Amino acid sequence: MTDTGADGAAARLPGLLLVTGGAGFIGSAVVEQALGRGWRVRVLDSLRADVHGGAPALDERVDFVHGDVRDADVVDAALIGVDAVCHQAAKVGLGVDFQDAPDYVSSNELGTAVVLAAMDRAGIDRLVVASSMVVYGEGSYRTRDGSTERPAPRRIADLDAGVFDPRDESGDLLEPQLIAEDAPLDPRNVYAITKLTQEHLSTSWARSTGGRAAALRYHNVYGPGMPQNTPYAGVASLFRSALERGEAPRVFEDGAQRRDFVHVRDIASANLAALEWTAEQQPDTFRAFNVGSGAVHTIGEMAAALAREAGGPEPVVTGEYRAGDVRHVTASSARLRDELDWEPGVTFEQGMREFATAPLRAAVTG
């Protein structure tokens, strides 16, 4: 283990990092930056067929362990000699239907519990866990009188009628605003519930073992290497794949949904900043951080930017909706900037220009 002496200097030196899910979209970006910062890296990944379309191309410096985070024996072996864990392994995205619920709960909740229990056995006290903006549910809104309101889930009757924006009790539109980490949490689908449970488990682990944990609430992540055709892929990947097929991106609702699109390289740099932060904290510490670009754009704007940069057909606004989706959720990343001295490095314009022609992860065939 890395010495955490009184001066804290040794604690900040990179050691051996375990990245669960390190062969995936975000995990592989974390691995690349960790290697660049001097960490030795071990990856534990199950290479799930519904995520990976082929064998991953891992850096030759990576020690790769093929296995599932739900297998305690595998996790115990993967943790030998490890100084810190970056837990990215999870089933992601809004499920196709409720039949996905057992897989989400098993993969995300049980998997996290197994990893944390193994860390306790191994005496490892530093954790960064991938969380998500979905723990908030609907975003934060301002009423006409200036107060803050978190609206209830949208009614199906309103969505059927094309009324997409949340309103107050008198029928007035609510004004979207940035959401901070101290906002009430309101997960509204199975995936969101499992991400919040991962945070709760990490909090309990820190309290019980004296560990230090940071939960990074990712906003809408995009970038090279996104999954190409899985039904759980993010909207950026779906738009990008449509353009590659010569088809117009299909934008749900009216396209005015507000999001914070953050590049995967910035997500990775936030993970490295959080790893350094865990080396400097007192025992029994848990802290959640939003990770966003700080720039608000609509889903329609993103689709239009990708189409323009790719030279493809203009997006089609369909009016369709998914009942589990929220209307507006955008991040305040002030805590991450102020406490971890982190700044995003990729603007929306730069990111869209690159992503329009960037390679995606190989297609899932099974």
mmCIF file of C-alpha atoms in Angstrom:
data_model
loop_
_atom_site.group_PDB
_atom_site.id
_atom_site.type_symbol
_atom_site.label_atom_id
_atom_site.label_comp_id
_atom_site.label_asym_id
_atom_site.label_seq_id
_atom_site.Cartn_x
_atom_site.Cartn_y
_atom_site.Cartn_z
ATOM 1 C CA MET A 1 0.000 0.000 0.000
ATOM 2 C CA THR A 2 1.048 3.613 -0.534
ATOM 3 C CA ASP A 3 2.382 5.297 2.610
ATOM 4 C CA THR A 4 0.028 8.004 3.864
ATOM 5 C CA GLY A 5 2.423 9.732 6.219
ATOM 6 C CA ALA A 6 1.805 12.958 8.086
ATOM 7 C CA ASP A 7 3.077 15.193 5.318
ATOM 8 C CA GLY A 8 0.743 13.530 2.800
ATOM 9 C CA ALA A 9 3.395 13.712 0.087
ATOM 10 C CA ALA A 10 3.765 9.968 -0.355
ATOM 11 C CA ALA A 11 -0.011 9.544 -0.473
ATOM 12 C CA ARG A 12 -0.191 11.710 -3.568
ATOM 13 C CA LEU A 13 2.283 9.611 -5.502
ATOM 14 C CA PRO A 14 0.591 7.320 -8.054
ATOM 15 C CA GLY A 15 0.656 3.622 -7.300
ATOM 16 C CA LEU A 16 -1.351 0.695 -8.651
ATOM 17 C CA LEU A 17 -4.860 1.652 -9.755
ATOM 18 C CA LEU A 18 -7.661 -0.832 -10.410
ATOM 19 C CA VAL A 19 -10.172 0.407 -12.987
ATOM 20 C CA THR A 20 -13.279 -1.770 -13.059
ATOM 21 C CA GLY A 21 -14.958 -1.578 -16.459
ATOM 22 C CA GLY A 22 -11.663 -0.270 -17.750
ATOM 23 C CA ALA A 23 -12.161 -1.715 -21.235
ATOM 24 C CA GLY A 24 -15.358 0.298 -21.715
ATOM 25 C CA PHE A 25 -16.020 3.718 -23.205
ATOM 26 C CA ILE A 26 -15.335 5.850 -20.136
ATOM 27 C CA GLY A 27 -13.104 3.340 -18.375
ATOM 28 C CA SER A 28 -10.640 3.188 -21.255
ATOM 29 C CA ALA A 29 -10.327 6.988 -21.244
ATOM 30 C CA VAL A 30 -9.611 6.885 -17.509
ATOM 31 C CA VAL A 31 -6.971 4.203 -18.081
ATOM 32 C CA GLU A 32 -5.245 6.264 -20.769
ATOM 33 C CA GLN A 33 -5.005 9.351 -18.586
ATOM 34 C CA ALA A 34 -3.985 7.372 -15.502
ATOM 35 C CA LEU A 35 -1.076 5.854 -17.402
ATOM 36 C CA GLY A 36 -0.115 9.329 -18.542
ATOM 37 C CA ARG A 37 -0.105 10.519 -14.907
ATOM 38 C CA GLY A 38 2.268 7.792 -13.792
ATOM 39 C CA TRP A 39 -0.156 5.235 -12.381
ATOM 40 C CA ARG A 40 0.358 1.542 -12.926
ATOM 41 C CA VAL A 41 -3.018 0.264 -14.077
ATOM 42 C CA ARG A 42 -4.926 -2.982 -13.729
ATOM 43 C CA VAL A 43 -8.265 -3.398 -15.532
ATOM 44 C CA LEU A 44 -11.063 -5.707 -14.406
ATOM 45 C CA ASP A 45 -13.727 -6.085 -17.091
ATOM 46 C CA SER A 46 -16.273 -8.765 -17.976
ATOM 47 C CA LEU A 47 -16.350 -7.734 -21.672
ATOM 48 C CA ARG A 48 -20.143 -8.022 -21.701
ATOM 49 C CA ALA A 49 -21.478 -8.967 -25.124
ATOM 50 C CA ASP A 50 -24.179 -6.268 -24.975
ATOM 51 C CA VAL A 51 -21.491 -3.590 -24.596
ATOM 52 C CA HIS A 52 -18.380 -4.823 -26.391
ATOM 53 C CA GLY A 53 -18.566 -5.622 -30.089
ATOM 54 C CA GLY A 54 -15.151 -7.245 -30.093
ATOM 55 C CA ALA A 55 -11.957 -7.672 -28.124
ATOM 56 C CA PRO A 56 -10.780 -4.323 -26.696
ATOM 57 C CA ALA A 57 -7.473 -2.790 -27.724
ATOM 58 C CA LEU A 58 -5.759 -2.301 -24.370
ATOM 59 C CA ASP A 59 -2.461 -0.553 -23.809
ATOM 60 C CA GLU A 60 0.299 -3.140 -23.402
ATOM 61 C CA ARG A 61 1.195 -1.566 -20.053
ATOM 62 C CA VAL A 62 -2.206 -2.555 -18.612
ATOM 63 C CA ASP A 63 -2.568 -5.659 -16.462
ATOM 64 C CA PHE A 64 -5.899 -7.071 -17.689
ATOM 65 C CA VAL A 65 -8.150 -9.319 -15.609
ATOM 66 C CA HIS A 66 -11.146 -10.824 -17.411
ATOM 67 C CA GLY A 67 -13.937 -11.249 -14.884
ATOM 68 C CA ASP A 68 -17.145 -9.960 -13.345
ATOM 69 C CA VAL A 69 -17.277 -7.534 -10.411
ATOM 70 C CA ARG A 70 -19.962 -9.759 -8.881
ATOM 71 C CA ASP A 71 -17.429 -12.592 -8.482
ATOM 72 C CA ALA A 72 -15.775 -12.071 -5.095
ATOM 73 C CA ASP A 73 -12.872 -14.428 -5.841
ATOM 74 C CA VAL A 74 -12.049 -12.556 -9.048
ATOM 75 C CA VAL A 75 -12.280 -9.175 -7.315
ATOM 76 C CA ASP A 76 -10.098 -10.328 -4.414
ATOM 77 C CA ALA A 77 -7.399 -11.419 -6.865
ATOM 78 C CA ALA A 78 -7.674 -8.199 -8.878
ATOM 79 C CA LEU A 79 -7.153 -6.088 -5.744
ATOM 80 C CA ILE A 80 -3.819 -7.620 -4.740
ATOM 81 C CA GLY A 81 -1.290 -4.800 -4.396
ATOM 82 C CA VAL A 82 -3.803 -2.112 -5.410
ATOM 83 C CA ASP A 83 -3.663 1.389 -3.864
ATOM 84 C CA ALA A 84 -6.928 2.860 -5.172
ATOM 85 C CA VAL A 85 -10.022 1.802 -7.114
ATOM 86 C CA CYS A 86 -11.823 3.641 -9.889
ATOM 87 C CA HIS A 87 -15.169 1.847 -10.159
ATOM 88 C CA GLN A 88 -16.619 2.351 -13.653
ATOM 89 C CA ALA A 89 -18.186 -1.082 -14.207
ATOM 90 C CA ALA A 90 -21.969 -0.806 -14.540
ATOM 91 C CA LYS A 91 -24.905 -1.491 -16.781
ATOM 92 C CA VAL A 92 -25.734 1.960 -18.158
ATOM 93 C CA GLY A 93 -28.549 3.795 -19.897
ATOM 94 C CA LEU A 94 -32.320 3.786 -19.588
ATOM 95 C CA GLY A 95 -33.506 0.185 -19.842
ATOM 96 C CA VAL A 96 -35.431 -1.115 -22.827
ATOM 97 C CA ASP A 97 -38.223 -2.196 -20.460
ATOM 98 C CA PHE A 98 -38.713 -3.254 -16.850
ATOM 99 C CA GLN A 99 -37.447 -6.752 -17.638
ATOM 100 C CA ASP A 100 -33.978 -5.166 -17.499
ATOM 101 C CA ALA A 101 -34.442 -4.394 -13.775
ATOM 102 C CA PRO A 102 -32.828 -7.559 -12.357
ATOM 103 C CA ASP A 103 -29.724 -7.085 -14.531
ATOM 104 C CA TYR A 104 -29.384 -3.427 -13.502
ATOM 105 C CA VAL A 105 -29.716 -4.263 -9.810
ATOM 106 C CA SER A 106 -27.348 -7.223 -10.000
ATOM 107 C CA SER A 107 -24.712 -5.522 -12.150
ATOM 108 C CA ASN A 108 -24.712 -2.148 -10.412
ATOM 109 C CA GLU A 109 -25.802 -2.695 -6.826
ATOM 110 C CA LEU A 110 -24.525 -6.200 -6.123
ATOM 111 C CA GLY A 111 -21.373 -5.561 -8.167
ATOM 112 C CA THR A 112 -20.573 -2.440 -6.156
ATOM 113 C CA ALA A 113 -21.242 -4.204 -2.849
ATOM 114 C CA VAL A 114 -18.873 -7.036 -3.817
ATOM 115 C CA VAL A 115 -16.133 -4.574 -4.816
ATOM 116 C CA LEU A 116 -16.474 -2.570 -1.591
ATOM 117 C CA ALA A 117 -16.460 -5.662 0.608
ATOM 118 C CA ALA A 118 -13.325 -6.878 -1.167
ATOM 119 C CA MET A 119 -11.681 -3.466 -0.700
ATOM 120 C CA ASP A 120 -12.410 -3.736 3.020
ATOM 121 C CA ARG A 121 -10.773 -7.170 3.154
ATOM 122 C CA ALA A 122 -7.753 -5.852 1.257
ATOM 123 C CA GLY A 123 -7.405 -2.709 3.366
ATOM 124 C CA ILE A 124 -7.814 -0.359 0.378
ATOM 125 C CA ASP A 125 -9.216 2.988 1.445
ATOM 126 C CA ARG A 126 -9.445 5.107 -1.731
ATOM 127 C CA LEU A 127 -12.384 4.960 -4.138
ATOM 128 C CA VAL A 128 -13.773 6.928 -7.048
ATOM 129 C CA VAL A 129 -17.175 5.659 -8.178
ATOM 130 C CA ALA A 130 -19.000 6.570 -11.381
ATOM 131 C CA SER A 131 -22.413 8.024 -10.588
ATOM 132 C CA SER A 132 -24.779 9.967 -12.842
ATOM 133 C CA MET A 133 -26.941 13.034 -13.179
ATOM 134 C CA VAL A 134 -29.939 10.675 -13.246
ATOM 135 C CA VAL A 135 -29.914 10.558 -9.437
ATOM 136 C CA TYR A 136 -31.552 14.007 -9.481
ATOM 137 C CA GLY A 137 -34.536 13.049 -11.613
ATOM 138 C CA GLU A 138 -35.949 16.247 -13.097
ATOM 139 C CA GLY A 139 -33.611 19.207 -12.908
ATOM 140 C CA SER A 140 -33.926 22.342 -10.824
ATOM 141 C CA TYR A 141 -36.360 25.101 -11.796
ATOM 142 C CA ARG A 142 -37.164 28.672 -10.813
ATOM 143 C CA THR A 143 -40.771 29.821 -10.387
ATOM 144 C CA ARG A 144 -42.129 33.199 -11.444
ATOM 145 C CA ASP A 145 -41.596 34.557 -7.907
ATOM 146 C CA GLY A 146 -37.951 33.421 -7.903
ATOM 147 C CA SER A 147 -38.226 30.397 -5.635
ATOM 148 C CA THR A 148 -36.751 26.997 -6.502
ATOM 149 C CA GLU A 149 -39.008 24.084 -7.364
ATOM 150 C CA ARG A 150 -38.443 20.446 -8.255
ATOM 151 C CA PRO A 151 -41.506 19.383 -10.283
ATOM 152 C CA ALA A 152 -43.169 15.994 -10.115
ATOM 153 C CA PRO A 153 -42.761 13.529 -13.001
ATOM 154 C CA ARG A 154 -44.468 14.688 -16.168
ATOM 155 C CA ARG A 155 -47.933 13.322 -16.824
ATOM 156 C CA ILE A 156 -48.432 10.962 -19.743
ATOM 157 C CA ALA A 157 -51.499 12.941 -20.819
ATOM 158 C CA ASP A 158 -49.356 16.092 -21.110
ATOM 159 C CA LEU A 159 -46.658 14.269 -23.072
ATOM 160 C CA ASP A 160 -49.275 12.826 -25.436
ATOM 161 C CA ALA A 161 -50.547 16.360 -25.978
ATOM 162 C CA GLY A 162 -47.057 17.657 -26.773
ATOM 163 C CA VAL A 163 -46.789 19.573 -23.494
ATOM 164 C CA PHE A 164 -43.203 18.749 -22.571
ATOM 165 C CA ASP A 165 -42.056 21.526 -20.237
ATOM 166 C CA PRO A 166 -42.848 21.289 -16.518
ATOM 167 C CA ARG A 167 -45.275 23.892 -15.191
ATOM 168 C CA ASP A 168 -46.268 25.091 -11.742
ATOM 169 C CA GLU A 169 -49.682 24.548 -10.173
ATOM 170 C CA SER A 170 -51.098 27.624 -11.905
ATOM 171 C CA GLY A 171 -49.915 26.421 -15.315
ATOM 172 C CA ASP A 172 -46.998 28.845 -15.671
ATOM 173 C CA LEU A 173 -43.766 27.565 -17.221
ATOM 174 C CA LEU A 174 -40.900 26.863 -14.849
ATOM 175 C CA GLU A 175 -37.470 28.278 -15.740
ATOM 176 C CA PRO A 176 -34.669 25.671 -15.799
ATOM 177 C CA GLN A 177 -31.573 26.384 -13.715
ATOM 178 C CA LEU A 178 -28.322 24.605 -12.875
ATOM 179 C CA ILE A 179 -28.528 21.873 -10.259
ATOM 180 C CA ALA A 180 -26.010 21.529 -7.436
ATOM 181 C CA GLU A 181 -24.979 18.486 -5.438
ATOM 182 C CA ASP A 182 -27.025 19.442 -2.378
ATOM 183 C CA ALA A 183 -30.305 19.308 -4.335
ATOM 184 C CA PRO A 184 -32.797 16.614 -3.275
ATOM 185 C CA LEU A 185 -32.271 13.315 -5.077
ATOM 186 C CA ASP A 186 -35.200 11.814 -6.970
ATOM 187 C CA PRO A 187 -34.233 8.839 -9.195
ATOM 188 C CA ARG A 188 -37.061 8.069 -11.619
ATOM 189 C CA ASN A 189 -36.066 4.832 -13.349
ATOM 190 C CA VAL A 190 -34.353 1.592 -12.422
ATOM 191 C CA TYR A 191 -30.944 2.680 -13.715
ATOM 192 C CA ALA A 192 -31.140 5.905 -11.698
ATOM 193 C CA ILE A 193 -32.102 3.989 -8.558
ATOM 194 C CA THR A 194 -29.074 1.716 -8.933
ATOM 195 C CA LYS A 195 -26.702 4.673 -9.385
ATOM 196 C CA LEU A 196 -28.003 6.263 -6.201
ATOM 197 C CA THR A 197 -27.648 2.937 -4.404
ATOM 198 C CA GLN A 198 -24.011 2.800 -5.544
ATOM 199 C CA GLU A 199 -23.514 6.168 -3.834
ATOM 200 C CA HIS A 200 -25.245 4.994 -0.655
ATOM 201 C CA LEU A 201 -23.125 1.844 -0.570
ATOM 202 C CA SER A 202 -19.973 3.932 -1.009
ATOM 203 C CA THR A 203 -21.059 6.230 1.825
ATOM 204 C CA SER A 204 -21.642 3.236 4.092
ATOM 205 C CA TRP A 205 -18.269 1.750 3.127
ATOM 206 C CA ALA A 206 -16.452 4.993 3.938
ATOM 207 C CA ARG A 207 -18.224 5.326 7.279
ATOM 208 C CA SER A 208 -17.641 1.688 8.249
ATOM 209 C CA THR A 209 -14.026 1.339 7.127
ATOM 210 C CA GLY A 210 -12.572 4.843 7.320
ATOM 211 C CA GLY A 211 -12.279 4.954 3.548
ATOM 212 C CA ARG A 212 -12.268 8.040 1.314
ATOM 213 C CA ALA A 213 -14.729 8.075 -1.609
ATOM 214 C CA ALA A 214 -15.684 10.480 -4.367
ATOM 215 C CA ALA A 215 -18.831 9.901 -6.433
ATOM 216 C CA LEU A 216 -18.738 11.614 -9.813
ATOM 217 C CA ARG A 217 -22.180 12.438 -11.174
ATOM 218 C CA TYR A 218 -21.537 12.382 -14.897
ATOM 219 C CA HIS A 219 -23.740 14.487 -17.114
ATOM 220 C CA ASN A 220 -24.205 13.620 -20.806
ATOM 221 C CA VAL A 221 -20.912 12.008 -21.815
ATOM 222 C CA TYR A 222 -19.869 11.715 -25.463
ATOM 223 C CA GLY A 223 -16.709 11.230 -27.467
ATOM 224 C CA PRO A 224 -14.665 8.802 -29.553
ATOM 225 C CA GLY A 225 -15.215 5.155 -28.702
ATOM 226 C CA MET A 226 -18.854 5.462 -27.676
ATOM 227 C CA PRO A 227 -20.912 2.286 -28.124
ATOM 228 C CA GLN A 228 -22.271 2.203 -31.664
ATOM 229 C CA ASN A 229 -25.517 0.289 -31.703
ATOM 230 C CA THR A 230 -26.426 -1.044 -28.258
ATOM 231 C CA PRO A 231 -30.018 -0.131 -27.252
ATOM 232 C CA TYR A 232 -28.544 1.375 -24.083
ATOM 233 C CA ALA A 233 -26.281 3.818 -25.930
ATOM 234 C CA GLY A 234 -26.515 7.527 -25.241
ATOM 235 C CA VAL A 235 -28.321 9.953 -27.524
ATOM 236 C CA ALA A 236 -25.057 11.335 -28.930
ATOM 237 C CA SER A 237 -24.085 7.865 -30.141
ATOM 238 C CA LEU A 238 -27.525 7.250 -31.645
ATOM 239 C CA PHE A 239 -27.357 10.510 -33.610
ATOM 240 C CA ARG A 240 -23.797 9.828 -34.713
ATOM 241 C CA SER A 241 -24.651 6.293 -35.865
ATOM 242 C CA ALA A 242 -27.665 7.536 -37.832
ATOM 243 C CA LEU A 243 -25.512 10.074 -39.671
ATOM 244 C CA GLU A 244 -22.950 7.398 -40.484
ATOM 245 C CA ARG A 245 -25.757 5.397 -42.117
ATOM 246 C CA GLY A 246 -26.752 8.462 -44.138
ATOM 247 C CA GLU A 247 -29.922 8.927 -42.084
ATOM 248 C CA ALA A 248 -31.241 12.009 -40.340
ATOM 249 C CA PRO A 249 -30.923 12.002 -36.525
ATOM 250 C CA ARG A 250 -34.338 11.502 -34.929
ATOM 251 C CA VAL A 251 -34.890 13.957 -32.075
ATOM 252 C CA PHE A 252 -37.560 13.149 -29.505
ATOM 253 C CA GLU A 253 -40.042 15.635 -28.023
ATOM 254 C CA ASP A 254 -39.418 19.068 -29.556
ATOM 255 C CA GLY A 255 -35.637 18.938 -29.273
ATOM 256 C CA ALA A 256 -35.537 21.669 -26.624
ATOM 257 C CA GLN A 257 -34.464 19.377 -23.777
ATOM 258 C CA ARG A 258 -31.556 21.088 -21.985
ATOM 259 C CA ARG A 259 -28.463 19.050 -21.177
ATOM 260 C CA ASP A 260 -24.792 19.494 -20.340
ATOM 261 C CA PHE A 261 -22.723 17.537 -22.879
ATOM 262 C CA VAL A 262 -19.288 16.724 -21.477
ATOM 263 C CA HIS A 263 -16.445 15.144 -23.429
ATOM 264 C CA VAL A 264 -15.104 11.778 -22.292
ATOM 265 C CA ARG A 265 -11.572 13.175 -21.940
ATOM 266 C CA ASP A 266 -12.902 15.708 -19.438
ATOM 267 C CA ILE A 267 -14.698 12.922 -17.574
ATOM 268 C CA ALA A 268 -11.384 11.060 -17.386
ATOM 269 C CA SER A 269 -9.496 14.096 -16.098
ATOM 270 C CA ALA A 270 -12.165 14.556 -13.414
ATOM 271 C CA ASN A 271 -11.568 10.965 -12.307
ATOM 272 C CA LEU A 272 -7.844 11.605 -11.977
ATOM 273 C CA ALA A 273 -8.494 14.783 -9.995
ATOM 274 C CA ALA A 274 -10.835 12.842 -7.714
ATOM 275 C CA LEU A 275 -8.222 10.116 -7.190
ATOM 276 C CA GLU A 276 -5.734 12.748 -6.045
ATOM 277 C CA TRP A 277 -8.432 14.238 -3.794
ATOM 278 C CA THR A 278 -8.997 10.887 -2.061
ATOM 279 C CA ALA A 279 -5.302 10.753 -1.188
ATOM 280 C CA GLU A 280 -5.583 14.006 0.756
ATOM 281 C CA GLN A 281 -8.842 13.519 2.671
ATOM 282 C CA GLN A 282 -9.442 12.507 6.245
ATOM 283 C CA PRO A 283 -10.819 9.021 7.012
ATOM 284 C CA ASP A 284 -14.574 8.456 6.732
ATOM 285 C CA THR A 285 -15.014 10.938 3.885
ATOM 286 C CA PHE A 286 -17.590 10.771 1.100
ATOM 287 C CA ARG A 287 -18.248 13.594 -1.367
ATOM 288 C CA ALA A 288 -20.358 13.806 -4.511
ATOM 289 C CA PHE A 289 -19.326 15.981 -7.473
ATOM 290 C CA ASN A 290 -21.199 16.952 -10.620
ATOM 291 C CA VAL A 291 -19.078 16.562 -13.752
ATOM 292 C CA GLY A 292 -20.282 18.745 -16.604
ATOM 293 C CA SER A 293 -18.893 21.128 -19.166
ATOM 294 C CA GLY A 294 -20.622 24.159 -17.662
ATOM 295 C CA ALA A 295 -22.260 24.962 -21.026
ATOM 296 C CA VAL A 296 -25.965 24.318 -21.585
ATOM 297 C CA HIS A 297 -27.164 23.070 -24.979
ATOM 298 C CA THR A 298 -30.346 21.439 -26.162
ATOM 299 C CA ILE A 299 -30.541 17.960 -27.611
ATOM 300 C CA GLY A 300 -31.749 19.535 -30.852
ATOM 301 C CA GLU A 301 -28.688 21.780 -30.962
ATOM 302 C CA MET A 302 -26.411 18.795 -30.506
ATOM 303 C CA ALA A 303 -28.124 16.859 -33.306
ATOM 304 C CA ALA A 304 -27.889 19.881 -35.605
ATOM 305 C CA ALA A 305 -24.200 20.438 -34.793
ATOM 306 C CA LEU A 306 -23.348 16.800 -35.499
ATOM 307 C CA ALA A 307 -25.282 16.827 -38.769
ATOM 308 C CA ARG A 308 -23.562 20.029 -39.858
ATOM 309 C CA GLU A 309 -20.068 18.797 -38.989
ATOM 310 C CA ALA A 310 -20.699 15.407 -40.638
ATOM 311 C CA GLY A 311 -22.246 16.950 -43.766
ATOM 312 C CA GLY A 312 -25.334 14.810 -43.217
ATOM 313 C CA PRO A 313 -29.102 15.357 -43.367
ATOM 314 C CA GLU A 314 -30.708 17.766 -40.928
ATOM 315 C CA PRO A 315 -32.305 16.268 -37.818
ATOM 316 C CA VAL A 316 -35.981 15.303 -37.783
ATOM 317 C CA VAL A 317 -37.968 16.329 -34.711
ATOM 318 C CA THR A 318 -40.438 13.512 -34.083
ATOM 319 C CA GLY A 319 -42.481 14.545 -31.054
ATOM 320 C CA GLU A 320 -41.992 11.040 -29.638
ATOM 321 C CA TYR A 321 -41.095 10.658 -25.978
ATOM 322 C CA ARG A 322 -39.888 8.134 -23.427
ATOM 323 C CA ALA A 323 -41.839 8.186 -20.184
ATOM 324 C CA GLY A 324 -38.688 7.701 -18.071
ATOM 325 C CA ASP A 325 -36.887 10.721 -19.523
ATOM 326 C CA VAL A 326 -36.657 14.058 -17.757
ATOM 327 C CA ARG A 327 -37.078 17.377 -19.528
ATOM 328 C CA HIS A 328 -34.170 19.517 -18.347
ATOM 329 C CA VAL A 329 -31.178 18.668 -16.172
ATOM 330 C CA THR A 330 -27.960 20.684 -16.303
ATOM 331 C CA ALA A 331 -25.037 20.710 -13.924
ATOM 332 C CA SER A 332 -23.351 23.184 -11.709
ATOM 333 C CA SER A 333 -19.793 21.857 -11.569
ATOM 334 C CA ALA A 334 -18.639 24.638 -9.221
ATOM 335 C CA ARG A 335 -17.818 22.181 -6.421
ATOM 336 C CA LEU A 336 -15.529 20.145 -8.669
ATOM 337 C CA ARG A 337 -13.840 23.274 -9.997
ATOM 338 C CA ASP A 338 -13.394 24.894 -6.576
ATOM 339 C CA GLU A 339 -12.464 21.882 -4.441
ATOM 340 C CA LEU A 340 -10.534 19.754 -6.944
ATOM 341 C CA ASP A 341 -9.145 22.570 -9.124
ATOM 342 C CA TRP A 342 -10.623 20.884 -12.212
ATOM 343 C CA GLU A 343 -11.500 22.559 -15.495
ATOM 344 C CA PRO A 344 -13.013 21.034 -18.657
ATOM 345 C CA GLY A 345 -10.721 21.210 -21.645
ATOM 346 C CA VAL A 346 -13.044 20.500 -24.608
ATOM 347 C CA THR A 347 -15.633 23.033 -25.751
ATOM 348 C CA PHE A 348 -18.969 21.982 -27.238
ATOM 349 C CA GLU A 349 -17.886 23.200 -30.679
ATOM 350 C CA GLN A 350 -14.556 21.363 -30.556
ATOM 351 C CA GLY A 351 -16.188 18.215 -29.260
ATOM 352 C CA MET A 352 -18.930 18.105 -31.879
ATOM 353 C CA ARG A 353 -16.432 18.733 -34.673
ATOM 354 C CA GLU A 354 -14.296 15.799 -33.515
ATOM 355 C CA PHE A 355 -17.171 13.467 -32.646
ATOM 356 C CA ALA A 356 -18.927 13.906 -36.002
ATOM 357 C CA THR A 357 -16.296 11.728 -37.679
ATOM 358 C CA ALA A 358 -14.652 9.957 -34.717
ATOM 359 C CA PRO A 359 -14.602 6.161 -34.608
ATOM 360 C CA LEU A 360 -17.232 4.471 -32.456
ATOM 361 C CA ARG A 361 -16.949 1.224 -30.544
ATOM 362 C CA ALA A 362 -17.452 -1.866 -32.747
ATOM 363 C CA ALA A 363 -21.044 -2.859 -33.347
ATOM 364 C CA VAL A 364 -22.645 -5.331 -30.970
ATOM 365 C CA THR A 365 -23.630 -8.423 -32.933
ATOM 366 C CA GLY A 366 -25.169 -10.641 -30.265
#
